[in-house]
Amino acid sequence: MKVLMLNGSPHKNGSTYTALTVVGEELKKYGIDYEIMWVGNKPLSGCIACSSCKQTGKCFIDDKVNEFMEKGKECDGFVFGSPVYYASATGQITSFMDRLFMVGRQSMKYKPAFAVICQRRSGATNTYDMLNKYIGISNMIQVPSKYWNMMIGRNPEEVLKDEEGIQIMQNLAKNMAWLIKVLKVAENNGLGTPDDLN
């Protein structure tokens, strides 16, 4: 069992990476592996609504979006992480998610997912809302927690001092692990997806 995570920050090992690592290390306690894929810090094109992906099954721009989608086909859950830029998600992750969910929505259907937000001071709930809309419109299973999925800190050291944020990340990981295991039990007992119901 494995969870694929997206680090939507231009900083490869910054606050968002640190928060995702907190989630990942907690997942490992429940026997679930994880991989963090970095969106990068190079220009990333947004979706141009050409619809070629409907014929080919992949984006015509062959970059990390296609790589993430292919890896995701074999994964059991997803975590999408972003820092707050101007009270919203970064431009990189927005472009990435627009294209990913246009081309890969079917392969992520009915899989658990959640967003992780890192903020210096404010704007996290806007970013949280924005990323959750991708999950909600794609028949994915929104993983719950006991508070908003955010951590506070402008660098990894500050993030790791956010004790409540760490508890939230650990709670999300525990709930994700439980959901993945429940879905495996259901699959092993012949219960398919809602698409299989009559």
mmCIF file of C-alpha atoms in Angstrom:
data_model
loop_
_atom_site.group_PDB
_atom_site.id
_atom_site.type_symbol
_atom_site.label_atom_id
_atom_site.label_comp_id
_atom_site.label_asym_id
_atom_site.label_seq_id
_atom_site.Cartn_x
_atom_site.Cartn_y
_atom_site.Cartn_z
ATOM 1 C CA MET A 1 0.000 0.000 0.000
ATOM 2 C CA LYS A 2 1.297 3.414 -0.974
ATOM 3 C CA VAL A 3 0.335 7.086 -0.893
ATOM 4 C CA LEU A 4 1.608 9.508 -3.517
ATOM 5 C CA MET A 5 2.151 13.089 -2.355
ATOM 6 C CA LEU A 6 2.634 16.264 -4.364
ATOM 7 C CA ASN A 7 4.870 19.002 -3.009
ATOM 8 C CA GLY A 8 3.480 22.110 -4.727
ATOM 9 C CA SER A 9 6.137 24.454 -3.380
ATOM 10 C CA PRO A 10 8.978 25.850 -5.480
ATOM 11 C CA HIS A 11 11.213 24.991 -2.502
ATOM 12 C CA LYS A 12 12.008 21.282 -2.689
ATOM 13 C CA ASN A 13 12.808 20.781 1.005
ATOM 14 C CA GLY A 14 10.913 23.663 2.595
ATOM 15 C CA SER A 15 7.882 23.926 4.873
ATOM 16 C CA THR A 16 5.484 22.011 2.631
ATOM 17 C CA TYR A 17 7.924 19.136 2.210
ATOM 18 C CA THR A 18 8.374 19.046 5.988
ATOM 19 C CA ALA A 19 4.619 18.863 6.599
ATOM 20 C CA LEU A 20 4.237 16.102 4.005
ATOM 21 C CA THR A 21 7.076 14.189 5.658
ATOM 22 C CA VAL A 22 5.254 14.365 9.003
ATOM 23 C CA VAL A 23 2.245 12.768 7.288
ATOM 24 C CA GLY A 24 4.406 10.179 5.531
ATOM 25 C CA GLU A 25 6.291 9.069 8.603
ATOM 26 C CA GLU A 26 2.996 8.590 10.435
ATOM 27 C CA LEU A 27 1.634 6.542 7.512
ATOM 28 C CA LYS A 28 4.648 4.240 7.784
ATOM 29 C CA LYS A 29 3.638 3.393 11.353
ATOM 30 C CA TYR A 30 0.516 1.788 9.867
ATOM 31 C CA GLY A 31 2.372 -0.132 7.167
ATOM 32 C CA ILE A 32 1.753 2.328 4.332
ATOM 33 C CA ASP A 33 4.615 3.583 2.195
ATOM 34 C CA TYR A 34 4.766 7.045 0.660
ATOM 35 C CA GLU A 35 6.521 9.010 -2.048
ATOM 36 C CA ILE A 36 6.790 12.775 -2.319
ATOM 37 C CA MET A 37 6.955 14.151 -5.834
ATOM 38 C CA TRP A 38 8.114 17.748 -6.212
ATOM 39 C CA VAL A 39 6.309 19.993 -8.687
ATOM 40 C CA GLY A 40 9.625 21.789 -9.332
ATOM 41 C CA ASN A 41 10.622 25.410 -9.713
ATOM 42 C CA LYS A 42 10.559 25.719 -13.488
ATOM 43 C CA PRO A 43 7.680 27.289 -15.452
ATOM 44 C CA LEU A 44 4.757 24.879 -15.709
ATOM 45 C CA SER A 45 2.035 25.300 -18.286
ATOM 46 C CA GLY A 46 -1.581 25.290 -17.244
ATOM 47 C CA CYS A 47 -4.337 23.404 -19.051
ATOM 48 C CA ILE A 48 -5.168 24.922 -22.453
ATOM 49 C CA ALA A 49 -8.419 22.907 -22.815
ATOM 50 C CA CYS A 50 -7.281 21.213 -26.019
ATOM 51 C CA SER A 51 -8.956 17.928 -24.970
ATOM 52 C CA SER A 52 -6.223 15.829 -26.603
ATOM 53 C CA CYS A 53 -5.944 13.904 -23.311
ATOM 54 C CA LYS A 54 -9.406 12.456 -23.946
ATOM 55 C CA GLN A 55 -8.012 10.658 -26.989
ATOM 56 C CA THR A 56 -4.517 9.794 -25.758
ATOM 57 C CA GLY A 57 -5.010 9.306 -22.002
ATOM 58 C CA LYS A 58 -2.180 11.700 -21.193
ATOM 59 C CA CYS A 59 -1.387 15.393 -21.452
ATOM 60 C CA PHE A 60 0.305 16.424 -24.689
ATOM 61 C CA ILE A 61 2.794 18.382 -22.554
ATOM 62 C CA ASP A 62 4.962 15.504 -21.425
ATOM 63 C CA ASP A 63 6.222 16.605 -18.033
ATOM 64 C CA LYS A 64 5.738 15.782 -14.343
ATOM 65 C CA VAL A 65 1.947 15.834 -14.668
ATOM 66 C CA ASN A 66 2.025 12.674 -16.790
ATOM 67 C CA GLU A 67 4.648 11.152 -14.498
ATOM 68 C CA PHE A 68 2.491 11.782 -11.420
ATOM 69 C CA MET A 69 -0.583 10.365 -13.149
ATOM 70 C CA GLU A 70 1.228 7.174 -14.126
ATOM 71 C CA LYS A 71 2.610 6.669 -10.617
ATOM 72 C CA GLY A 72 -0.805 7.431 -9.159
ATOM 73 C CA LYS A 73 -2.453 4.546 -11.009
ATOM 74 C CA GLU A 74 -0.623 2.144 -8.688
ATOM 75 C CA CYS A 75 -1.190 4.166 -5.502
ATOM 76 C CA ASP A 76 -3.918 3.867 -2.904
ATOM 77 C CA GLY A 77 -4.212 7.499 -1.841
ATOM 78 C CA PHE A 78 -3.024 11.035 -2.487
ATOM 79 C CA VAL A 79 -1.892 14.108 -0.560
ATOM 80 C CA PHE A 80 -1.603 17.503 -2.243
ATOM 81 C CA GLY A 81 0.575 20.053 -0.451
ATOM 82 C CA SER A 82 0.971 23.771 -1.060
ATOM 83 C CA PRO A 83 2.344 26.797 0.723
ATOM 84 C CA VAL A 84 0.229 29.953 0.781
ATOM 85 C CA TYR A 85 1.113 32.565 -1.851
ATOM 86 C CA TYR A 86 -1.006 35.709 -1.789
ATOM 87 C CA ALA A 87 -3.723 33.937 0.231
ATOM 88 C CA SER A 88 -3.974 31.095 -2.280
ATOM 89 C CA ALA A 89 -2.208 28.022 -3.640
ATOM 90 C CA THR A 90 0.955 28.470 -5.679
ATOM 91 C CA GLY A 91 0.767 28.997 -9.417
ATOM 92 C CA GLN A 92 2.757 25.801 -9.978
ATOM 93 C CA ILE A 93 0.362 23.532 -8.105
ATOM 94 C CA THR A 94 -2.683 25.242 -9.618
ATOM 95 C CA SER A 95 -1.430 24.619 -13.153
ATOM 96 C CA PHE A 96 -0.374 21.089 -12.180
ATOM 97 C CA MET A 97 -3.744 20.241 -10.617
ATOM 98 C CA ASP A 98 -5.761 21.682 -13.510
ATOM 99 C CA ARG A 99 -3.967 19.404 -15.936
ATOM 100 C CA LEU A 100 -3.737 16.387 -13.613
ATOM 101 C CA PHE A 101 -7.434 16.340 -12.890
ATOM 102 C CA MET A 102 -8.335 16.868 -16.530
ATOM 103 C CA VAL A 103 -6.333 13.850 -17.661
ATOM 104 C CA GLY A 104 -6.133 11.611 -14.573
ATOM 105 C CA ARG A 105 -9.489 11.993 -12.869
ATOM 106 C CA GLN A 106 -10.652 8.462 -13.699
ATOM 107 C CA SER A 107 -7.571 6.790 -12.222
ATOM 108 C CA MET A 108 -7.957 8.718 -8.950
ATOM 109 C CA LYS A 109 -11.679 8.053 -8.584
ATOM 110 C CA TYR A 110 -12.758 6.615 -5.186
ATOM 111 C CA LYS A 111 -9.260 6.892 -3.732
ATOM 112 C CA PRO A 112 -8.702 8.760 -0.441
ATOM 113 C CA ALA A 113 -7.083 12.187 -0.641
ATOM 114 C CA PHE A 114 -6.495 15.364 1.316
ATOM 115 C CA ALA A 115 -4.667 18.683 1.073
ATOM 116 C CA VAL A 116 -1.879 19.953 3.340
ATOM 117 C CA ILE A 117 -1.300 23.684 3.619
ATOM 118 C CA CYS A 118 1.706 25.562 5.030
ATOM 119 C CA GLN A 119 1.388 29.202 5.917
ATOM 120 C CA ARG A 120 3.479 31.884 7.504
ATOM 121 C CA ARG A 121 0.483 33.698 8.987
ATOM 122 C CA SER A 122 -2.806 33.575 7.040
ATOM 123 C CA GLY A 123 -4.481 32.452 3.817
ATOM 124 C CA ALA A 124 -4.507 28.745 4.599
ATOM 125 C CA THR A 125 -8.275 28.270 4.547
ATOM 126 C CA ASN A 126 -8.495 29.801 1.056
ATOM 127 C CA THR A 127 -5.760 27.464 -0.168
ATOM 128 C CA TYR A 128 -7.365 24.501 1.616
ATOM 129 C CA ASP A 129 -10.699 25.275 -0.024
ATOM 130 C CA MET A 130 -9.111 25.630 -3.448
ATOM 131 C CA LEU A 131 -7.272 22.291 -3.354
ATOM 132 C CA ASN A 132 -10.234 20.439 -1.854
ATOM 133 C CA LYS A 133 -12.381 21.394 -4.834
ATOM 134 C CA TYR A 134 -10.264 19.164 -7.076
ATOM 135 C CA ILE A 135 -10.842 16.263 -4.678
ATOM 136 C CA GLY A 136 -14.550 16.917 -4.325
ATOM 137 C CA ILE A 137 -15.333 17.189 -8.026
ATOM 138 C CA SER A 138 -13.531 13.958 -8.895
ATOM 139 C CA ASN A 139 -15.352 11.323 -6.829
ATOM 140 C CA MET A 140 -12.376 11.017 -4.503
ATOM 141 C CA ILE A 141 -12.825 10.263 -0.808
ATOM 142 C CA GLN A 142 -12.038 13.309 1.328
ATOM 143 C CA VAL A 143 -10.000 12.267 4.369
ATOM 144 C CA PRO A 144 -11.197 14.083 7.512
ATOM 145 C CA SER A 145 -9.277 15.451 10.458
ATOM 146 C CA LYS A 146 -10.029 17.197 13.732
ATOM 147 C CA TYR A 147 -9.082 20.669 12.465
ATOM 148 C CA TRP A 148 -8.057 22.452 9.245
ATOM 149 C CA ASN A 149 -5.204 20.722 7.417
ATOM 150 C CA MET A 150 -2.608 23.417 7.984
ATOM 151 C CA MET A 151 0.773 23.975 9.553
ATOM 152 C CA ILE A 152 2.299 27.290 10.546
ATOM 153 C CA GLY A 153 5.903 28.204 9.783
ATOM 154 C CA ARG A 154 7.923 29.969 7.142
ATOM 155 C CA ASN A 155 10.705 27.353 7.258
ATOM 156 C CA PRO A 156 11.053 23.684 8.262
ATOM 157 C CA GLU A 157 12.299 24.534 11.751
ATOM 158 C CA GLU A 158 9.234 26.658 12.501
ATOM 159 C CA VAL A 159 6.882 24.050 11.041
ATOM 160 C CA LEU A 160 8.273 21.393 13.371
ATOM 161 C CA LYS A 161 7.525 23.660 16.346
ATOM 162 C CA ASP A 162 3.824 23.749 15.429
ATOM 163 C CA GLU A 163 2.694 21.053 17.862
ATOM 164 C CA GLU A 164 -0.999 21.306 17.011
ATOM 165 C CA GLY A 165 -0.189 21.195 13.288
ATOM 166 C CA ILE A 166 1.852 18.046 13.790
ATOM 167 C CA GLN A 167 -1.058 16.426 15.641
ATOM 168 C CA ILE A 168 -3.382 17.342 12.757
ATOM 169 C CA MET A 169 -0.987 15.817 10.192
ATOM 170 C CA GLN A 170 -0.679 12.656 12.262
ATOM 171 C CA ASN A 171 -4.461 12.437 12.607
ATOM 172 C CA LEU A 172 -4.872 12.818 8.845
ATOM 173 C CA ALA A 173 -2.321 10.070 8.245
ATOM 174 C CA LYS A 174 -4.068 7.743 10.696
ATOM 175 C CA ASN A 175 -7.449 8.373 9.052
ATOM 176 C CA MET A 176 -5.916 7.875 5.598
ATOM 177 C CA ALA A 177 -4.359 4.575 6.679
ATOM 178 C CA TRP A 178 -7.673 3.385 8.106
ATOM 179 C CA LEU A 179 -9.566 4.304 4.935
ATOM 180 C CA ILE A 180 -7.046 2.579 2.686
ATOM 181 C CA LYS A 181 -7.254 -0.584 4.779
ATOM 182 C CA VAL A 182 -11.063 -0.497 4.845
ATOM 183 C CA LEU A 183 -11.129 -0.125 1.064
ATOM 184 C CA LYS A 184 -8.729 -3.087 0.706
ATOM 185 C CA VAL A 185 -10.977 -5.242 2.900
ATOM 186 C CA ALA A 186 -13.977 -4.227 0.801
ATOM 187 C CA GLU A 187 -12.143 -5.028 -2.431
ATOM 188 C CA ASN A 188 -10.968 -8.406 -1.098
ATOM 189 C CA ASN A 189 -14.560 -9.262 -0.197
ATOM 190 C CA GLY A 190 -15.984 -8.500 -3.602
ATOM 191 C CA LEU A 191 -17.394 -5.053 -2.859
ATOM 192 C CA GLY A 192 -16.434 -2.844 -5.765
ATOM 193 C CA THR A 193 -16.864 0.873 -6.223
ATOM 194 C CA PRO A 194 -20.170 2.791 -6.419
ATOM 195 C CA ASP A 195 -19.933 2.270 -10.177
ATOM 196 C CA ASP A 196 -20.485 -1.453 -9.553
ATOM 197 C CA LEU A 197 -23.698 -0.996 -7.591
ATOM 198 C CA ASN A 198 -27.004 -1.788 -9.293
#
